[in-house]
Coordinates of C-alpha atoms in Angstrom, one line a residue:
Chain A
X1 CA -20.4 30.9 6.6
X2 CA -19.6 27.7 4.2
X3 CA -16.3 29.7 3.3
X4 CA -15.4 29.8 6.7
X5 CA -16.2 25.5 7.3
X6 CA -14.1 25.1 4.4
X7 CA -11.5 26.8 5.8
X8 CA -11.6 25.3 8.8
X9 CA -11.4 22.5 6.9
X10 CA -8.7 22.9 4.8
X11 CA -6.5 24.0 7.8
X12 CA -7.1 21.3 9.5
X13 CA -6.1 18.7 7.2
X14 CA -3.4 20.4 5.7
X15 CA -2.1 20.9 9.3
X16 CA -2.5 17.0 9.9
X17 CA -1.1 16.4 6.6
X18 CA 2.2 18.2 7.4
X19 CA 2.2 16.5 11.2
X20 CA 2.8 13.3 9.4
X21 CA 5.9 13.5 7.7
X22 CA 7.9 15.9 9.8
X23 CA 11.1 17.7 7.6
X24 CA 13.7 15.2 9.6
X25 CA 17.5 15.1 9.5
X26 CA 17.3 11.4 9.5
X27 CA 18.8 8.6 6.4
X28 CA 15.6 8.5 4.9
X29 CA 15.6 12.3 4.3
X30 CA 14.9 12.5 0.5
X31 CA 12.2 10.2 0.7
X32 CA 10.1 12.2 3.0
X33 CA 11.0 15.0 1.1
X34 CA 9.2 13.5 -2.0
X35 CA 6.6 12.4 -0.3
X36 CA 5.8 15.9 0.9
X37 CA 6.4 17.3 -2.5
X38 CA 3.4 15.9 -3.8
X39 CA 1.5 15.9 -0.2
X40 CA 1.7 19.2 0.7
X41 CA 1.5 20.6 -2.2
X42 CA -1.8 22.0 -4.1
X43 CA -4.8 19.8 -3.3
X44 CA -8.3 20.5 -3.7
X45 CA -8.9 17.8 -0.9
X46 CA -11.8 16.4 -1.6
X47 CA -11.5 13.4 -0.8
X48 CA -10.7 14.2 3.1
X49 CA -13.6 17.1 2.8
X50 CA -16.2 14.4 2.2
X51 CA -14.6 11.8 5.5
X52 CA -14.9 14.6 7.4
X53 CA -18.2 16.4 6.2
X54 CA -19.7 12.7 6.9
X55 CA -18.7 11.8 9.8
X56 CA -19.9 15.8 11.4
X57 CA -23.7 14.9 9.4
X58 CA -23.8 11.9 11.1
X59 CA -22.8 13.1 14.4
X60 CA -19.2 11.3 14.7
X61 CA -16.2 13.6 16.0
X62 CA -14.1 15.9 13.9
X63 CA -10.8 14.4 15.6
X64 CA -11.7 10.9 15.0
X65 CA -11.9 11.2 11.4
X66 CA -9.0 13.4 10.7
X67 CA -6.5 10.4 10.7
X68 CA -9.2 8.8 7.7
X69 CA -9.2 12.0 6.0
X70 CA -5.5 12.5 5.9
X71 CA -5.3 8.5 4.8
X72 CA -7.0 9.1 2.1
X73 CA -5.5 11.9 0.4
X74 CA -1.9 9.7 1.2
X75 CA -4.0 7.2 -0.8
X76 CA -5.2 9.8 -3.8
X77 CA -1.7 11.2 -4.1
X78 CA 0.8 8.1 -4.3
X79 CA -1.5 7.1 -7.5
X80 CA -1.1 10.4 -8.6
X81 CA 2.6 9.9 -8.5
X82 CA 2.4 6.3 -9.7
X83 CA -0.1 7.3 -13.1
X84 CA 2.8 10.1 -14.1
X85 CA 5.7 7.5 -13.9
X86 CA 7.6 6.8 -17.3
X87 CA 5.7 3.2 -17.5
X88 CA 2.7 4.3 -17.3
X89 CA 1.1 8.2 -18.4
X90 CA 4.8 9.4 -18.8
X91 CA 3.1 12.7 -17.3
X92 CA 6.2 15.6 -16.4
X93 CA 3.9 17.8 -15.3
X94 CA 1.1 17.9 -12.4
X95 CA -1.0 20.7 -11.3
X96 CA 1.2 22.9 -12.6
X97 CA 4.7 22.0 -11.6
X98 CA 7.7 19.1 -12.6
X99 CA 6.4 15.5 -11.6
X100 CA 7.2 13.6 -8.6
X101 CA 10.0 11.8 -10.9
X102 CA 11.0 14.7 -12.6
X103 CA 12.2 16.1 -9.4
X104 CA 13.1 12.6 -6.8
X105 CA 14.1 10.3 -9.7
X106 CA 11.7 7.6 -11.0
X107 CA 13.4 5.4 -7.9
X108 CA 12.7 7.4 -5.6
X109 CA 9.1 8.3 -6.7
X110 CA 8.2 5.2 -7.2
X111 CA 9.4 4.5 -3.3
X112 CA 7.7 7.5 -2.7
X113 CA 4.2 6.0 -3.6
X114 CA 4.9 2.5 -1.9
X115 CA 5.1 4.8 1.5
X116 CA 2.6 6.8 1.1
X117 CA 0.4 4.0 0.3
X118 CA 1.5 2.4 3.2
X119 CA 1.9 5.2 5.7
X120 CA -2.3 5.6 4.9
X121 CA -3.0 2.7 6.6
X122 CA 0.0 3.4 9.7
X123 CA -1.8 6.6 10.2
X124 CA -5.4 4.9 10.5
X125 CA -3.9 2.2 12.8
X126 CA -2.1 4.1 14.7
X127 CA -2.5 4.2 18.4
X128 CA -3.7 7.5 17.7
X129 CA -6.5 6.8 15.5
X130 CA -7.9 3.5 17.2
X131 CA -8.4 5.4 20.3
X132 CA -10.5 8.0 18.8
X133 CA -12.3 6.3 16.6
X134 CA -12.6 2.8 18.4
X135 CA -11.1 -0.5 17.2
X136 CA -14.6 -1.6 15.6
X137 CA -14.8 1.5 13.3
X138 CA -11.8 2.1 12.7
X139 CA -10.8 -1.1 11.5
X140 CA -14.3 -0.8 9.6
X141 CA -13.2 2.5 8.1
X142 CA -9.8 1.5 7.0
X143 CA -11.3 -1.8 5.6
X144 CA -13.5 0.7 3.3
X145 CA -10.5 2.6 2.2
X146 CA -8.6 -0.8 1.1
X147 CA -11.1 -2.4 -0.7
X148 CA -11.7 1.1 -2.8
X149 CA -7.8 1.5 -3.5
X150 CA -7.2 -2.1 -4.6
X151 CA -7.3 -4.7 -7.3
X152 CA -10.9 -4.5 -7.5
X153 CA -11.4 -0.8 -7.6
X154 CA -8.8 1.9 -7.9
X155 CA -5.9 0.3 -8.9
X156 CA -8.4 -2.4 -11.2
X157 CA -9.9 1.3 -12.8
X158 CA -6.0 1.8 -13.5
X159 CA -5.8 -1.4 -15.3
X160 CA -9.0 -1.0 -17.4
X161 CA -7.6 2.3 -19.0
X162 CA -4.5 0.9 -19.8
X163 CA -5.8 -2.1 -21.2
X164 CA -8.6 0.9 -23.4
X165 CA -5.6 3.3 -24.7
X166 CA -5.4 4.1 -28.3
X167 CA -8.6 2.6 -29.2
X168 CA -12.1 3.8 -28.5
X169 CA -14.1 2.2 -25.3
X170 CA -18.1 2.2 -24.8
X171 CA -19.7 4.1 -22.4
X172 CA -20.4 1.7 -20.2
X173 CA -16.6 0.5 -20.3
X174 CA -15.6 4.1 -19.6
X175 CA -18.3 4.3 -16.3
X176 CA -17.7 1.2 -15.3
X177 CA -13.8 2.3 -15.4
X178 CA -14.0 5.7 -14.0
X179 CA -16.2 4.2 -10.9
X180 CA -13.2 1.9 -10.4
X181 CA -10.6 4.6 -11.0
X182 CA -11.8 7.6 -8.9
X183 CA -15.2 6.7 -7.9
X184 CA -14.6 3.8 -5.5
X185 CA -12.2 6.8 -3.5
X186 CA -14.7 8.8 -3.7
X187 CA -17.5 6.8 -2.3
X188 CA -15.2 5.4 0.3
X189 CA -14.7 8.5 1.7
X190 CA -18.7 9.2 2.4
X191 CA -18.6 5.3 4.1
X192 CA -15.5 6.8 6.4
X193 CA -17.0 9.3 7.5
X194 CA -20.3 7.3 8.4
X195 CA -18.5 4.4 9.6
X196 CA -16.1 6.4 11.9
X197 CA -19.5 8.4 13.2
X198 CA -21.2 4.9 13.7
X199 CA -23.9 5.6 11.1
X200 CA -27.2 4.5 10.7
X201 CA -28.0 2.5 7.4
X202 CA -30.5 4.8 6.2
X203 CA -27.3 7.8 6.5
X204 CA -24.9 5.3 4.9
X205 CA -26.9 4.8 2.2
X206 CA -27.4 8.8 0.9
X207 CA -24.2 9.2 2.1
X208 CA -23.2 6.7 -0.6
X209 CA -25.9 7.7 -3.3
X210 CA -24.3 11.6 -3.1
X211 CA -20.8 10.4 -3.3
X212 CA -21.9 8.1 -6.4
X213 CA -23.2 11.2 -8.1
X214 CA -20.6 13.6 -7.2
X215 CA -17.6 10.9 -8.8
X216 CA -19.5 10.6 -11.9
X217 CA -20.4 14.2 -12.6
X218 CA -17.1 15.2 -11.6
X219 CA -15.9 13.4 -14.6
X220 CA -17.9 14.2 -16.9
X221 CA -17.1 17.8 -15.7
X222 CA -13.8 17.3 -16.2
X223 CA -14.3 16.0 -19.9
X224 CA -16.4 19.5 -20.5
X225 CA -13.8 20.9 -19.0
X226 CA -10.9 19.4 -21.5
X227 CA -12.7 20.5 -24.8
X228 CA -14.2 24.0 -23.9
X229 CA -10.9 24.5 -23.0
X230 CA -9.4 22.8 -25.8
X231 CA -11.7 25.1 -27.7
X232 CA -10.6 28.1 -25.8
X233 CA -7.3 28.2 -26.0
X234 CA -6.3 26.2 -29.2
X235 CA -9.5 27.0 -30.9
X236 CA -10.4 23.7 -31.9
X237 CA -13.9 22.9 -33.0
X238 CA -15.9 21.2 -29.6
X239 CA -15.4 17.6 -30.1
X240 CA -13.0 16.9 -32.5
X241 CA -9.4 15.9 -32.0
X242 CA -9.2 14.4 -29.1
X243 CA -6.3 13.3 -27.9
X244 CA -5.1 9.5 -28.7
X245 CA -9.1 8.9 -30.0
X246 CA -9.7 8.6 -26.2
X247 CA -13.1 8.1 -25.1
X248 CA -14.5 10.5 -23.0
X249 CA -18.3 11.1 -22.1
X250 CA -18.5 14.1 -24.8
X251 CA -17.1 12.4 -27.5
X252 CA -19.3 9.5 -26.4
X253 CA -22.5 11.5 -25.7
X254 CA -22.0 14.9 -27.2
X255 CA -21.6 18.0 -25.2
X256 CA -24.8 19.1 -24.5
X257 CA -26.3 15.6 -23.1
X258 CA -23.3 15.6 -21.0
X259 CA -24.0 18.5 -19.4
X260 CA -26.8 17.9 -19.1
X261 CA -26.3 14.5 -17.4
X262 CA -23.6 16.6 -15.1
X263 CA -26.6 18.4 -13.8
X264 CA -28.9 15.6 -13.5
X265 CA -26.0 14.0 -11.4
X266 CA -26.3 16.7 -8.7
X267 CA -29.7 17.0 -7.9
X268 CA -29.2 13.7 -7.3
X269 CA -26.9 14.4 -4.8
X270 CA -28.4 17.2 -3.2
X271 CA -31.6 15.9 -3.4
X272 CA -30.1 12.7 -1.5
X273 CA -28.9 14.7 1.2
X274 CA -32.3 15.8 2.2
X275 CA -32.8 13.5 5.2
X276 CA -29.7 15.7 6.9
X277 CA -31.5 19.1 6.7
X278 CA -29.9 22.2 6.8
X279 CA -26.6 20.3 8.4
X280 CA -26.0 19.0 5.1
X281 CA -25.5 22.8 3.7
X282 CA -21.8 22.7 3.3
X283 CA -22.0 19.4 0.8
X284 CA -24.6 20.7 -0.9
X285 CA -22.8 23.6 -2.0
X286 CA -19.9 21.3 -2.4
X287 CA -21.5 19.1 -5.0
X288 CA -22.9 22.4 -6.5
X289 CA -19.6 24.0 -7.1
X290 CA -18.2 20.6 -8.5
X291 CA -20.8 21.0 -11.2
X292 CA -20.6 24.6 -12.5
X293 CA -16.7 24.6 -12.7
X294 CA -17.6 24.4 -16.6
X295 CA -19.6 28.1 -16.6
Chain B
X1 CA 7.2 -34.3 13.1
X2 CA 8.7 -31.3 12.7
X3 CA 8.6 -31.9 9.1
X4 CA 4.8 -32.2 9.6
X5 CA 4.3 -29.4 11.0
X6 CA 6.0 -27.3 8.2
X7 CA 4.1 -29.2 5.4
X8 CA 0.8 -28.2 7.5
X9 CA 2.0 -24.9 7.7
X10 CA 2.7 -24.4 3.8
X11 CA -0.5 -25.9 2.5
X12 CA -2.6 -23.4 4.9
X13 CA -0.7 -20.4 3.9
X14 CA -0.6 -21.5 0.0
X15 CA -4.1 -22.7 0.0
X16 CA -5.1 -19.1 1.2
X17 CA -3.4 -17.0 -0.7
X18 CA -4.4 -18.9 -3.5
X19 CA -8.5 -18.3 -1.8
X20 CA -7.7 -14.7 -2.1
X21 CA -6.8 -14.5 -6.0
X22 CA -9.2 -16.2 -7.4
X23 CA -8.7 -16.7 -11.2
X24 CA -12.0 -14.7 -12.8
X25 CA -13.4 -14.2 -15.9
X26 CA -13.4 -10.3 -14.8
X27 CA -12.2 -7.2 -16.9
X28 CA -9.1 -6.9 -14.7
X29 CA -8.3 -10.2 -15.5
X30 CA -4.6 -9.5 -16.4
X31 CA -3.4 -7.6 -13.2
X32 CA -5.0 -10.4 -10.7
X33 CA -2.9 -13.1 -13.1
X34 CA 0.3 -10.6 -12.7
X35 CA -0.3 -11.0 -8.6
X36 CA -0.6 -14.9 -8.8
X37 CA 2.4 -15.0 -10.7
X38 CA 4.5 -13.4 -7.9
X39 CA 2.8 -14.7 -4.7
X40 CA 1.2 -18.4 -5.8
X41 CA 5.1 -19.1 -7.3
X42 CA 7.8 -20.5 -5.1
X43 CA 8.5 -19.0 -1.9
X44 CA 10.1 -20.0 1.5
X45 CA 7.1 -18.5 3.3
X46 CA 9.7 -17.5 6.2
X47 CA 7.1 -14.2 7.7
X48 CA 3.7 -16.0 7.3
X49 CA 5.2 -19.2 9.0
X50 CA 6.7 -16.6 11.5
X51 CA 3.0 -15.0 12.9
X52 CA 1.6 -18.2 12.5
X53 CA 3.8 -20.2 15.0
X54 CA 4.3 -17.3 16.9
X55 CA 0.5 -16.9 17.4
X56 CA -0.1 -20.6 18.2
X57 CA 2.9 -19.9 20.9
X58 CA 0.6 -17.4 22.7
X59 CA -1.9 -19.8 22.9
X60 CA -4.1 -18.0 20.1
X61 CA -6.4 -19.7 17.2
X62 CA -4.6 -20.5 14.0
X63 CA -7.4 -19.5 11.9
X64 CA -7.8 -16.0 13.1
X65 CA -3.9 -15.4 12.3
X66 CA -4.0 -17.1 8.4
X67 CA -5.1 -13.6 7.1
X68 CA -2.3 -11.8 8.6
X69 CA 0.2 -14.4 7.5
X70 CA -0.7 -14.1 4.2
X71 CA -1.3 -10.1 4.3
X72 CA 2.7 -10.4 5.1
X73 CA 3.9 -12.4 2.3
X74 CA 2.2 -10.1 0.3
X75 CA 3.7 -6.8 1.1
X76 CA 6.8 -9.2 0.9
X77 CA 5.8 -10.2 -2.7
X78 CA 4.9 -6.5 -3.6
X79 CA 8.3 -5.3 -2.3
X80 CA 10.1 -8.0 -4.8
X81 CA 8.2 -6.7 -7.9
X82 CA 8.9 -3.3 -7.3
X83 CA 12.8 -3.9 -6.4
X84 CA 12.9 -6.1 -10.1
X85 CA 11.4 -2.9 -12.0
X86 CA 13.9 -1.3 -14.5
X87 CA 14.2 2.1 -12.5
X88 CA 15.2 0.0 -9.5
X89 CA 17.2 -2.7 -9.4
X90 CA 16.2 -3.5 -13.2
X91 CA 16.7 -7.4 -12.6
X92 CA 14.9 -9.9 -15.6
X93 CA 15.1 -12.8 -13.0
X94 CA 13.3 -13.6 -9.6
X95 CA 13.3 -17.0 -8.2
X96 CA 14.6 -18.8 -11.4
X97 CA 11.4 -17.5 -13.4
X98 CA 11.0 -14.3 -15.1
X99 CA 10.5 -11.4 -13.2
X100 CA 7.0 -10.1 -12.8
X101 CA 7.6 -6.8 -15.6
X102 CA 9.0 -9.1 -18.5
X103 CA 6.2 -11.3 -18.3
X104 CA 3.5 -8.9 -17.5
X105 CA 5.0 -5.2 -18.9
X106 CA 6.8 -2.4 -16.7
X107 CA 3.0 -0.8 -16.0
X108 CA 1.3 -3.9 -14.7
X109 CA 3.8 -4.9 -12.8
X110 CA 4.1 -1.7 -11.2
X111 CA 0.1 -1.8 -10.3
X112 CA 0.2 -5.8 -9.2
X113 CA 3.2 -4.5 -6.9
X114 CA 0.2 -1.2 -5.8
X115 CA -2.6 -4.2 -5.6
X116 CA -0.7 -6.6 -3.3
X117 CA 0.4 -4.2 -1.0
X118 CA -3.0 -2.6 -0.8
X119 CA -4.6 -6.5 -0.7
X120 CA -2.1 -7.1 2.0
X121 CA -4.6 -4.1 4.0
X122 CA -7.7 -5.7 2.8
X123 CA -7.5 -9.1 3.7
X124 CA -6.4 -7.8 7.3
X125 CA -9.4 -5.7 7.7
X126 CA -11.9 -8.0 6.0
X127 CA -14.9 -8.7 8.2
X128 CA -13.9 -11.9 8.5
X129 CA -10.5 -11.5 9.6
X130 CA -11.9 -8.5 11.9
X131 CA -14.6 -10.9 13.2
X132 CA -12.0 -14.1 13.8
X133 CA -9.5 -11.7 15.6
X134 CA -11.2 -9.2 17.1
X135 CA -11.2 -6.0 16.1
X136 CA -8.8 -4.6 18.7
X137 CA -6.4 -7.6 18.0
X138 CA -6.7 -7.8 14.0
X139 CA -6.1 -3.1 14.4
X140 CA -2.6 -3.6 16.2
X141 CA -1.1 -6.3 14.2
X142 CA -2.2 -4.9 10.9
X143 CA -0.7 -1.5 12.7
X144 CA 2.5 -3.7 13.1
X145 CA 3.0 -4.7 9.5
X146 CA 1.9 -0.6 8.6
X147 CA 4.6 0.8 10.3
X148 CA 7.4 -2.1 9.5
X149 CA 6.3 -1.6 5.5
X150 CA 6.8 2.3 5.5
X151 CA 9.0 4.9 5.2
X152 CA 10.5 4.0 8.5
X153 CA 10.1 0.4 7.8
X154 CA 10.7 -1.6 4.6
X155 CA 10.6 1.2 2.1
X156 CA 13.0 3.7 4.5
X157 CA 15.7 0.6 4.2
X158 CA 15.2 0.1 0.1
X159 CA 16.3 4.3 0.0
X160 CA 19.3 3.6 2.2
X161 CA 19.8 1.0 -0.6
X162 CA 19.5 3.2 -3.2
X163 CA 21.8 6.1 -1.2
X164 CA 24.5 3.0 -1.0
X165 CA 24.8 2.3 -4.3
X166 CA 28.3 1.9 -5.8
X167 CA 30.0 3.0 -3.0
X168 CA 31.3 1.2 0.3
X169 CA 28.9 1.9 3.4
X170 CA 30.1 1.1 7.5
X171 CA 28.8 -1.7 9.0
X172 CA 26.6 0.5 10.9
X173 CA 25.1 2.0 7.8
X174 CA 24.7 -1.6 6.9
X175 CA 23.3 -3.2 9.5
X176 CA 20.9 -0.2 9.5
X177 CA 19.6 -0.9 6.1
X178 CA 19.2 -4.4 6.9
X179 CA 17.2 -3.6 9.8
X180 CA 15.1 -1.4 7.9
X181 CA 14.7 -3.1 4.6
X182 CA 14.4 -7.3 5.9
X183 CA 14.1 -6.7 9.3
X184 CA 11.1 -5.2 10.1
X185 CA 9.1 -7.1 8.4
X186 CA 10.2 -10.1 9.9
X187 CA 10.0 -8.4 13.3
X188 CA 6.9 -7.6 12.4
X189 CA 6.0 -11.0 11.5
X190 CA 6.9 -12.1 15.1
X191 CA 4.8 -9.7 17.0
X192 CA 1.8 -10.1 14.9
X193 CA 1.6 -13.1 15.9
X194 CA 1.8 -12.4 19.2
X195 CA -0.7 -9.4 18.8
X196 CA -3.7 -11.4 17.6
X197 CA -3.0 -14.3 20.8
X198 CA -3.1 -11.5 22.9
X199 CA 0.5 -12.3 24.5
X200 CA 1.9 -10.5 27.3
X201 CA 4.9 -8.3 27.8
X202 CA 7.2 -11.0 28.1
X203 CA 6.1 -12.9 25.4
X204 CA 6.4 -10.2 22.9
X205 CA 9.9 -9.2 23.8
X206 CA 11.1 -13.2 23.8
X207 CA 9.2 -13.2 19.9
X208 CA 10.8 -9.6 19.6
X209 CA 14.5 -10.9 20.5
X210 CA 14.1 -14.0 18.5
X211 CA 13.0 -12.2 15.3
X212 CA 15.2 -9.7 15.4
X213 CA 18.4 -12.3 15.7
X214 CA 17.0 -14.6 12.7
X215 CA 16.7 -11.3 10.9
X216 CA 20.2 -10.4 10.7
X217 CA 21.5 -14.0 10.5
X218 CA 20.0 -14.4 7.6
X219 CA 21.2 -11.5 5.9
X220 CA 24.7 -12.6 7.1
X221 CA 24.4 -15.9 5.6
X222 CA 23.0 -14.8 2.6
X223 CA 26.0 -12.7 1.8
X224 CA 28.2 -16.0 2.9
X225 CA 26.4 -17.8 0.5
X226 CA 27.0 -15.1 -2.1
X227 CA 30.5 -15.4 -1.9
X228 CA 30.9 -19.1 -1.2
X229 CA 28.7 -20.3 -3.9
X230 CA 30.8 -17.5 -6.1
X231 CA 34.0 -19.8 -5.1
X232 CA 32.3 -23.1 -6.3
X233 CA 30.8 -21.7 -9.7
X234 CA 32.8 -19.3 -10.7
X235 CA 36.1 -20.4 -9.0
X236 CA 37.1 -16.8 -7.8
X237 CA 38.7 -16.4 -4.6
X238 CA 36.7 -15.7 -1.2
X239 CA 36.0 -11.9 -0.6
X240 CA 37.4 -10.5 -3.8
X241 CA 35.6 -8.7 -6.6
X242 CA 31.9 -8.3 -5.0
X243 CA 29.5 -6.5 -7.6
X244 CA 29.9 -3.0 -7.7
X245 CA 32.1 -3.1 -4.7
X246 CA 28.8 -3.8 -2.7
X247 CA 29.5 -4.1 1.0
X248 CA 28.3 -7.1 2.4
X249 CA 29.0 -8.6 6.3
X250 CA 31.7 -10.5 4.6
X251 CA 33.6 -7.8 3.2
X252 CA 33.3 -5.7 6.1
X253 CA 33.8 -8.5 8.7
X254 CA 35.6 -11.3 6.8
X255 CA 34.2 -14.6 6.0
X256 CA 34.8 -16.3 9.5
X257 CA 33.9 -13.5 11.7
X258 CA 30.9 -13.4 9.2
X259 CA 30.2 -16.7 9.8
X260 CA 30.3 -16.6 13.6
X261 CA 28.3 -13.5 13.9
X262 CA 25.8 -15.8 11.9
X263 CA 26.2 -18.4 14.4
X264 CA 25.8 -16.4 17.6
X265 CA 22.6 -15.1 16.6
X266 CA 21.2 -18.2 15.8
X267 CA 22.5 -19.2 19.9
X268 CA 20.4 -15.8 20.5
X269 CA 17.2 -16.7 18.6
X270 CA 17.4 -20.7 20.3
X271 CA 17.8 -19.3 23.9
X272 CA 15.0 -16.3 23.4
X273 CA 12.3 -19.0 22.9
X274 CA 13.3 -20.6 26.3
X275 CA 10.1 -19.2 28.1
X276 CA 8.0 -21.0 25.7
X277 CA 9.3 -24.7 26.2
X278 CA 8.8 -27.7 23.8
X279 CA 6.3 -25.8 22.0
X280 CA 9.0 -24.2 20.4
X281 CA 10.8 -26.9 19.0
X282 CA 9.5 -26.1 15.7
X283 CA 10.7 -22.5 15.5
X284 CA 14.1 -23.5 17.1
X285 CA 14.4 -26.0 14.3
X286 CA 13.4 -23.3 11.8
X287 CA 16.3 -20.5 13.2
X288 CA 19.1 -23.7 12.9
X289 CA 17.8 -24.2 9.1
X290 CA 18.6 -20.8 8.1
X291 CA 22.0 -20.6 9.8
X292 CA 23.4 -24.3 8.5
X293 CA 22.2 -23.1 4.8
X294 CA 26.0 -22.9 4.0
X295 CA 27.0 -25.9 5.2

């Protein structure tokens, strides 16, 4: 049954995705082509999951929120492409395969992410989209999405980890940077999905306390993730060693309290799901499955 | 009094901009100083002035277009910092002043270029600019500026740039670029303006005709004054020896044909604005500025 909405899910906004940036014969061929390179290819889609799972708990329409959903992947995937740019991470690889630049050319990747960065917010304000959703809430929704990608949240979460590289960071640098860098996303797509659904403030609000504990245990579950793997397939003793001296929450809390802070993080967020009832089954499970990627 | 006009013009749009970067004691200090740098420095304002006069044309409230202006001149700005960066056109100077990446690195610049353009998005969708507008009115001219910035806008234009580099292009392929890569965004500029008075049909396509015509004018007297102002510092003869064998209007039309192409349109733009009487006198004033530069 929640196999089955995720799914649906996943089909949906891949389908979306792809409707967006048609394979054209036109001039701006190979820019399109990069874009869908890193688009199309393996997501886990969060980000759209959570617009979408929102806007259906709070009784809004699936086909209102799509165009949000698909924004904000557009939005999650040019910084993917920016971060792995020679100036900044110098990353060839992603999710397995050769870099945006690796494949397009830095000039063209970089192009790449000014579009799909841009085409985000031409798909939200399309004529489309603002007849679905409604000029109020969609302009509402979008308005969400910009403040969380720019200068004061993602892009300022971007700055703070440059300006923390090489040397080590406190923890309350390295939440305060991580809510910037992926949480403000994150919880920006749980306001989406309420906005678009014209949500109550008493939905808003556990919409935004679950996306707030989902962001941060999903780093922290990443960090796990790096040293038991680390210690899996390099053999390197847990918590030694890491990479550049970089901060993370197990070098910065140890492994067991951050696994144990990981957990705390989702009974939060289930528990703040409680005044949806059994429609809220889906995210719960969601949040679960975010959290035990480490067992 | 047309002088008046301008100097009322600038100090709204500069006094703005300036509102929205606030200088801060904050922890992304150094990326909001790399965005001042760009937009607060010297700058014609051509696109803000644009949906400004435009919007007081239709009869709409100055105030309610400021945020849009200034949401232009920052995907303008953005576009600049990007186009300096070394994997693009790799240029150490902008406007007489160091461009944004020597002063500031290659990775802030990169995110000040991601941080105006998303700003551009937020300050367009902010609940005040929403609430001043309308939220119908502020959706489709933000939805303008989207789709002008984008793959098939701004951004579609700078890959044609990139395709064209080195070798000669038609004047087709030219004029295509040009379209794409200055052109919609002052096009967009126009009906913005338009958008948030809530013009009609014939309204739009006079702003739409006038823009468009200014738009390639000025290109076509930028490359005039390329080669003229070559003549007087450098003392080589008209038309000969462009960079790169770049192909410009001149060397594809020749320097009079150029230079009455240049002065046709700006007879184009003047008799557009007809429908809108005296009131215009200020943006006629503003098309015949542009064309006499290289006089």
């Amino acid at each position: 049954m929640l196999n089955l909405r995720e799914k649906h899910l996943l089909e949906r906004i891949d389908a979306k995705l792809a409707e967006y940036l048609p394979e054209e014969d036109i001039i701006q061929a190979d820019l399109i082509q990069a874009m869908r390179y890193s688009l199309l290819g393996e997501g886990k889609r969060i980000r759209p999951i959570l617009v979408l799972e929102f806007c259906r708990l709070c009784g809004g329409e699936e086909n209102a929120a799509l165009p949000f959903a698909c924004a904000v992947e557009m939005i999650h995937t040019y910084s993917l492409i920016h971060d792995d740019l020679p100036c900044m991470d110098n990353d060839d690889m992603r999710r397995g395969r050769p870099s945006n630049h690796k494949v397009f050319g830095e000039d063209t990747a970089l192009l790449a992410g000014d579009a799909l960065l841009t085409m985000a917010f031409e798909v939200m304000l399309s004529e489309e989209a603002v007849r679905l959703a409604g000029a109020g809430r969609a302009a509402k929704a979008a308005g969400y999405l910009a403040r969380a990608a720019g200068a004061y949240g993602m892009v300022g979460g971007q700055v703070i980890d440059l300006m923390s590289e090489g040397r080590a960071i406190s923890l309350e640098t390295l939440k305060k940077m991580d809510e910037n860098k992926t949480g403000a996303l994150i919880l920006a797509s749980a306001q989406m999905g309420c906005a678009l659904a014209g949500a109550d403030n008493k939905q808003m609000q556990a919409a935004e306390s679950y996306a707030k504990a989902i962001g941060l245990a999903f780093q922290i579950v990443d960090d796990i993730l790096d040293v038991t793997g680390d210690t899996e397939t390099l053999g390197k003793p847990v918590g030694s060693d890491n990479e550049n001296q970089k901060s993370t929450y197990v070098s910065l809390m140890g492994l067991e309290d951050a696994a144990k802070a990981a957990d705390e993080l989702t009974v939060q967020a289930v528990e703040a799901l409680s005044c949806f009832g059994e429609k809220a089954d889906y995210l719960i499970e969601f949040a679960k499955k975010l959290a035990v990627r480490r067992k």
